[in-house]
């Protein structure tokens, strides 16, 4: 398969690994890392699929989308890390409580 | 703009607006509240009289507002509507006076009168509804407006009664909703039409129509207290006497019975229903309810409970009249709507008087009360005799027509039900009268209040006298053009004979 | 004439986005006047919606190329009947919430609240005006991040955990959605919805993107079983925030799903299997959500689970509707609006009760509820709409859904809807019952300001009035770009 599709496939694999990591891990930092890995996977898919043919230059639109996505991911990660720190300082653990508090 | 188009809506608003304003009044603004209440009641009476006169002249009163595509909110002043709306309006006025006297100095009066007005708004809307969806809208509004009245006292018993009431009425409302939507999906219209609007429906829909009939009647039967859907009614007696009076004579129970009349006459049509075979089960249920209610009444010592079971029994006369499917029985059923209302409200007013003035709640406490409160007991006697069916009080007229109609429609078994019920009525009313008039006075009354040298407050005394007089007049003056009987005849003619 | 012309050509759509954004920045920079700024901006959005509505009624659906750059490279704003209704609902509910929040928040919290709330408002407006799927992603993210920040506002343990869970869920959902966008762009070279709708055809890649995007949006809308994040978040956020979340934020993702389903993915979605699955999930949401609501001991959690149940009703549009403009589609659009008004009224009422009494335990509410008759009325009226009892917007929506179900012979859905209504009556009256029990006032807590009581009440009255406004609103709903409908009957 051509390199573009290969990288796209890797991107999807990354996405899946991230998803698995998000569900399995209970520590919040790991969850946040998992989300970032998922994000990277999606961005990789976008960039890989931008290269439609070998000879022509890559399609710039997905690149623009990735840049936007990276910015969003950074803001989201910043918010997530801050929240995680607050949760840890309030509850003493960096995990989510298991059940809904009644 | 045609003014006539707005009159029905104004009739509804005439109690809605005062009600909403009353909600905002502080507890101690007694005068303002009384003024608003009376103003609303009188305004409504004026508007209804206008409609009566106008219809007599040949005017047409209909309010139409779009609700859904192809379905409007319709308020229309037809003969049946006018019958019920007049009854409601007159009795509301009387009950308002009574309630003002009864609830003097009790807490949460603004809340009470606010919901009271909403209740009448809903009842009048039910009466004037020109199609099934408008009926449904006001019918459900009635449920919502009466719940706070039932739980008004706030005691645990009242709250439980309210919960039971809701269970029954909300479920009934759900059934009514299913039936209505189903009917609409088959026929595309819900307008009340004399002789019904189903004659063009193909035969393949007949099984569906039978199910729809069952759903609608069951939904309506909850409020009309058909057995076994009557369970909420005796419990609802926990409400203050004006509420019981209104609920039993005018609002909730009558709305259910009125709905049954509408469904059989103006949705399905009597001949069509008879053809479907759905009227016979209705007749059986009605007959069973009549006997069951009367039998249970015999064993109650609590006065209001006995009256409650009596209501369960009596309202089914209306259903029975409808189910017999004949013009004369129709007259009997429809006119009983008015007569039972007048008589029952009298009885409840008197029961309320006994409770308020002397603290009497049980029949066993009623010895000799006729001597202490002669006018109240006189009214009670008239009401009781009317229930039994003794001429010349109104109840006799309804039973007469029902019996005649049964014979006419070759359903003679109904005569036995009527006779049996009259006997049972006598069995549970006459002992009360005997106690009240002929037994010696007790040492003291459970909880006596004095009102100078009157037997009780004017506001409590006048209403039962007025309604008792009306019950008597309805019986004596049947031949007058505006008597309920003549009216019922008009309705019957429209249903059976006009093309 | 001059003024009328100016009113007509003014780019109200752009104002709807720029005004709150500018305000957010200003509220952050000038915290002392943030309250006033926020209130004025909120009112400004109402005016802008009216202006936009006028434009739509005159000219039909509306497209605006931002900066003069059109699709496929530029961002276009698009408004039709549905977007207008969503914008109007956002503006009205948003205004009520702004009024409520002027007195609800203590100054320390207020300076944090207003900038983020303005951001959220901007995000919502931008979302409802977006015409391409990537812009929707951006607005979804902005919306999600603002919502999470608002949820965590009070800094309590429950709020922080609820917000964290919400954040993780929303990020996961957005990424799934983005992957779907990537696949679609790769296959068809555009992200513009109108263009894509013409080009799309069924293929494995398109099925994959449908699956990804739908899954992401369902997670954001909290459809069973992806609703796990909702009760903790909505239950522990401050009352006006819960109101925004339940009434508006959830509806945003559902709106996108509705749009994409019926315009973009139209050739794919006749599948019985998918519609059945969504229908089943909707039914389970209705029943399970209602039962859970009944079991709650805290009022805000009861209301949150009620939202889970009501979302189930919305998902019944998929089995019942073959196209835009059908009865079920209209019903669901109307339910969205009614629920937004009713649910926000409920959360604001709960906020009042909490503010006054210091707690929201249901069994102890009687002492509080009787001191706040306006609030009790607001809750009761909102409850009438949630139960689907006439007269109310909820009743109209329920009637239409029942009609659609019956004409299509779906008696299973009829049964579920009726049972849902009965269960709703049970949990609503459970709360209302306490209004009527006698209770001594045990303690005097903070008094509730008039703006807090009246904003809740007016929203509830709005939900009731919707019971009479279906016909005019339907005519607005029908304003639509026919090319997007692509030949399917309205």
Short mmCIF file of N, CA, C and O in Angstrom, two decimals, chain B residues 61-106:
data_model
loop_
_atom_site.label_atom_id
_atom_site.label_comp_id
_atom_site.label_asym_id
_atom_site.label_seq_id
_atom_site.Cartn_x
_atom_site.Cartn_y
_atom_site.Cartn_z
N UNK B 61 -72.15 30.95 18.18
CA UNK B 61 -70.99 31.36 18.96
C UNK B 61 -69.92 30.30 18.87
O UNK B 61 -70.10 29.19 19.36
N UNK B 62 -68.82 30.65 18.23
CA UNK B 62 -67.74 29.67 18.14
C UNK B 62 -66.40 30.37 18.11
O UNK B 62 -66.17 31.26 17.30
N UNK B 63 -65.50 29.96 18.98
CA UNK B 63 -64.13 30.46 18.97
C UNK B 63 -63.23 29.39 18.41
O UNK B 63 -63.29 28.23 18.83
N UNK B 64 -62.40 29.78 17.47
CA UNK B 64 -61.52 28.81 16.84
C UNK B 64 -60.11 29.35 16.82
O UNK B 64 -59.85 30.39 16.25
N UNK B 65 -59.17 28.62 17.44
CA UNK B 65 -57.77 29.05 17.43
C UNK B 65 -56.92 27.89 16.96
O UNK B 65 -57.14 26.76 17.37
N UNK B 66 -55.93 28.13 16.10
CA UNK B 66 -55.15 26.99 15.61
C UNK B 66 -54.27 26.41 16.72
O UNK B 66 -53.65 27.14 17.48
N UNK B 67 -54.28 25.11 16.81
CA UNK B 67 -53.49 24.46 17.83
C UNK B 67 -52.40 23.61 17.18
O UNK B 67 -51.24 23.66 17.53
N UNK B 68 -52.82 22.82 16.23
CA UNK B 68 -51.93 21.95 15.48
C UNK B 68 -52.38 22.07 14.04
O UNK B 68 -53.51 22.46 13.77
N UNK B 69 -51.54 21.69 13.10
CA UNK B 69 -52.03 21.72 11.72
C UNK B 69 -53.26 20.84 11.60
O UNK B 69 -53.26 19.70 12.02
N UNK B 70 -54.33 21.35 11.07
CA UNK B 70 -55.60 20.65 10.90
C UNK B 70 -56.37 20.39 12.17
O UNK B 70 -57.39 19.73 12.13
N UNK B 71 -55.90 20.85 13.30
CA UNK B 71 -56.67 20.68 14.54
C UNK B 71 -56.72 22.02 15.24
O UNK B 71 -55.68 22.58 15.58
N UNK B 72 -57.91 22.49 15.46
CA UNK B 72 -58.03 23.78 16.14
C UNK B 72 -58.50 23.59 17.56
O UNK B 72 -59.08 22.57 17.92
N UNK B 73 -58.26 24.63 18.36
CA UNK B 73 -58.89 24.71 19.67
C UNK B 73 -60.28 25.31 19.41
O UNK B 73 -60.38 26.42 18.91
N UNK B 74 -61.32 24.55 19.68
CA UNK B 74 -62.66 25.02 19.33
C UNK B 74 -63.53 25.11 20.56
O UNK B 74 -63.67 24.15 21.31
N UNK B 75 -64.11 26.29 20.78
CA UNK B 75 -65.09 26.46 21.86
C UNK B 75 -66.40 26.83 21.17
O UNK B 75 -66.47 27.84 20.48
N UNK B 76 -67.42 26.00 21.38
CA UNK B 76 -68.66 26.22 20.63
C UNK B 76 -69.86 26.10 21.56
O UNK B 76 -69.93 25.19 22.39
N UNK B 77 -70.81 27.01 21.38
CA UNK B 77 -72.00 27.01 22.25
C UNK B 77 -73.14 26.26 21.59
O UNK B 77 -74.06 26.85 21.04
N UNK B 78 -73.09 24.93 21.67
CA UNK B 78 -74.21 24.13 21.20
C UNK B 78 -75.16 23.84 22.35
O UNK B 78 -74.87 24.23 23.48
N UNK B 79 -76.27 23.18 22.12
CA UNK B 79 -77.25 22.94 23.19
C UNK B 79 -76.66 22.17 24.37
O UNK B 79 -76.86 22.56 25.52
N UNK B 80 -75.95 21.09 24.09
CA UNK B 80 -75.39 20.31 25.18
C UNK B 80 -74.37 21.14 25.96
O UNK B 80 -74.34 21.13 27.19
N UNK B 81 -73.55 21.87 25.20
CA UNK B 81 -72.54 22.72 25.85
C UNK B 81 -73.21 23.74 26.76
O UNK B 81 -72.80 23.95 27.89
N UNK B 82 -74.26 24.37 26.23
CA UNK B 82 -74.93 25.40 27.01
C UNK B 82 -75.56 24.83 28.26
O UNK B 82 -75.54 25.46 29.32
N UNK B 83 -76.09 23.63 28.16
CA UNK B 83 -76.69 22.99 29.33
C UNK B 83 -75.65 22.86 30.44
O UNK B 83 -75.86 23.29 31.58
N UNK B 84 -74.51 22.31 30.09
CA UNK B 84 -73.49 22.06 31.10
C UNK B 84 -72.86 23.35 31.58
O UNK B 84 -72.57 23.52 32.76
N UNK B 85 -72.66 24.30 30.67
CA UNK B 85 -71.98 25.52 31.08
C UNK B 85 -72.89 26.36 31.98
O UNK B 85 -72.43 27.01 32.92
N UNK B 86 -74.19 26.33 31.70
CA UNK B 86 -75.12 27.07 32.57
C UNK B 86 -75.12 26.47 33.95
O UNK B 86 -75.05 27.17 34.96
N UNK B 87 -75.21 25.15 34.00
CA UNK B 87 -75.18 24.47 35.30
C UNK B 87 -73.92 24.85 36.06
O UNK B 87 -73.98 25.24 37.23
N UNK B 88 -72.78 24.75 35.36
CA UNK B 88 -71.51 25.04 36.02
C UNK B 88 -71.48 26.47 36.53
O UNK B 88 -71.04 26.73 37.65
N UNK B 89 -71.92 27.40 35.72
CA UNK B 89 -71.82 28.80 36.09
C UNK B 89 -72.69 29.11 37.29
O UNK B 89 -72.23 29.75 38.25
N UNK B 90 -73.93 28.66 37.25
CA UNK B 90 -74.84 28.96 38.37
C UNK B 90 -74.30 28.31 39.64
O UNK B 90 -74.21 28.94 40.71
N UNK B 91 -73.90 27.06 39.53
CA UNK B 91 -73.44 26.38 40.74
C UNK B 91 -72.12 26.95 41.22
O UNK B 91 -71.82 26.93 42.42
N UNK B 92 -71.29 27.47 40.30
CA UNK B 92 -70.04 28.08 40.76
C UNK B 92 -70.34 29.32 41.61
O UNK B 92 -69.72 29.54 42.65
N UNK B 93 -71.29 30.10 41.13
CA UNK B 93 -71.62 31.30 41.89
C UNK B 93 -72.06 30.93 43.30
O UNK B 93 -71.58 31.47 44.30
N UNK B 94 -72.96 29.95 43.36
CA UNK B 94 -73.48 29.54 44.66
C UNK B 94 -72.36 28.98 45.54
O UNK B 94 -72.25 29.30 46.72
N UNK B 95 -71.51 28.14 44.94
CA UNK B 95 -70.44 27.52 45.73
C UNK B 95 -69.43 28.55 46.19
O UNK B 95 -68.83 28.40 47.25
N UNK B 96 -69.21 29.57 45.39
CA UNK B 96 -68.25 30.60 45.79
C UNK B 96 -68.74 31.27 47.07
O UNK B 96 -67.96 31.48 48.00
N UNK B 97 -70.02 31.62 47.08
CA UNK B 97 -70.57 32.23 48.29
C UNK B 97 -70.36 31.29 49.47
O UNK B 97 -69.91 31.68 50.54
N UNK B 98 -70.69 30.03 49.25
CA UNK B 98 -70.56 29.04 50.31
C UNK B 98 -69.12 28.92 50.79
O UNK B 98 -68.85 28.88 51.98
N UNK B 99 -68.20 28.87 49.83
CA UNK B 99 -66.80 28.67 50.19
C UNK B 99 -66.27 29.87 50.97
O UNK B 99 -65.47 29.70 51.90
N UNK B 100 -66.70 31.05 50.60
CA UNK B 100 -66.25 32.24 51.34
C UNK B 100 -66.66 32.12 52.79
O UNK B 100 -65.88 32.42 53.71
N UNK B 101 -67.88 31.65 53.01
CA UNK B 101 -68.32 31.49 54.39
C UNK B 101 -67.62 30.34 55.09
O UNK B 101 -67.19 30.43 56.23
N UNK B 102 -67.45 29.25 54.38
CA UNK B 102 -66.92 28.03 55.00
C UNK B 102 -65.47 28.20 55.42
O UNK B 102 -65.04 27.72 56.45
N UNK B 103 -64.69 28.87 54.54
CA UNK B 103 -63.25 28.92 54.79
C UNK B 103 -62.84 30.15 55.56
O UNK B 103 -61.66 30.49 55.58
N UNK B 104 -63.79 30.83 56.17
CA UNK B 104 -63.44 32.04 56.88
C UNK B 104 -62.32 31.79 57.87
O UNK B 104 -62.40 30.89 58.69
N UNK B 105 -61.27 32.60 57.78
CA UNK B 105 -60.14 32.51 58.71
C UNK B 105 -59.33 31.24 58.61
O UNK B 105 -58.53 30.96 59.49
N UNK B 106 -59.50 30.48 57.58
CA UNK B 106 -58.61 29.32 57.47
C UNK B 106 -57.40 29.70 56.61
O UNK B 106 -57.45 30.68 55.87
#
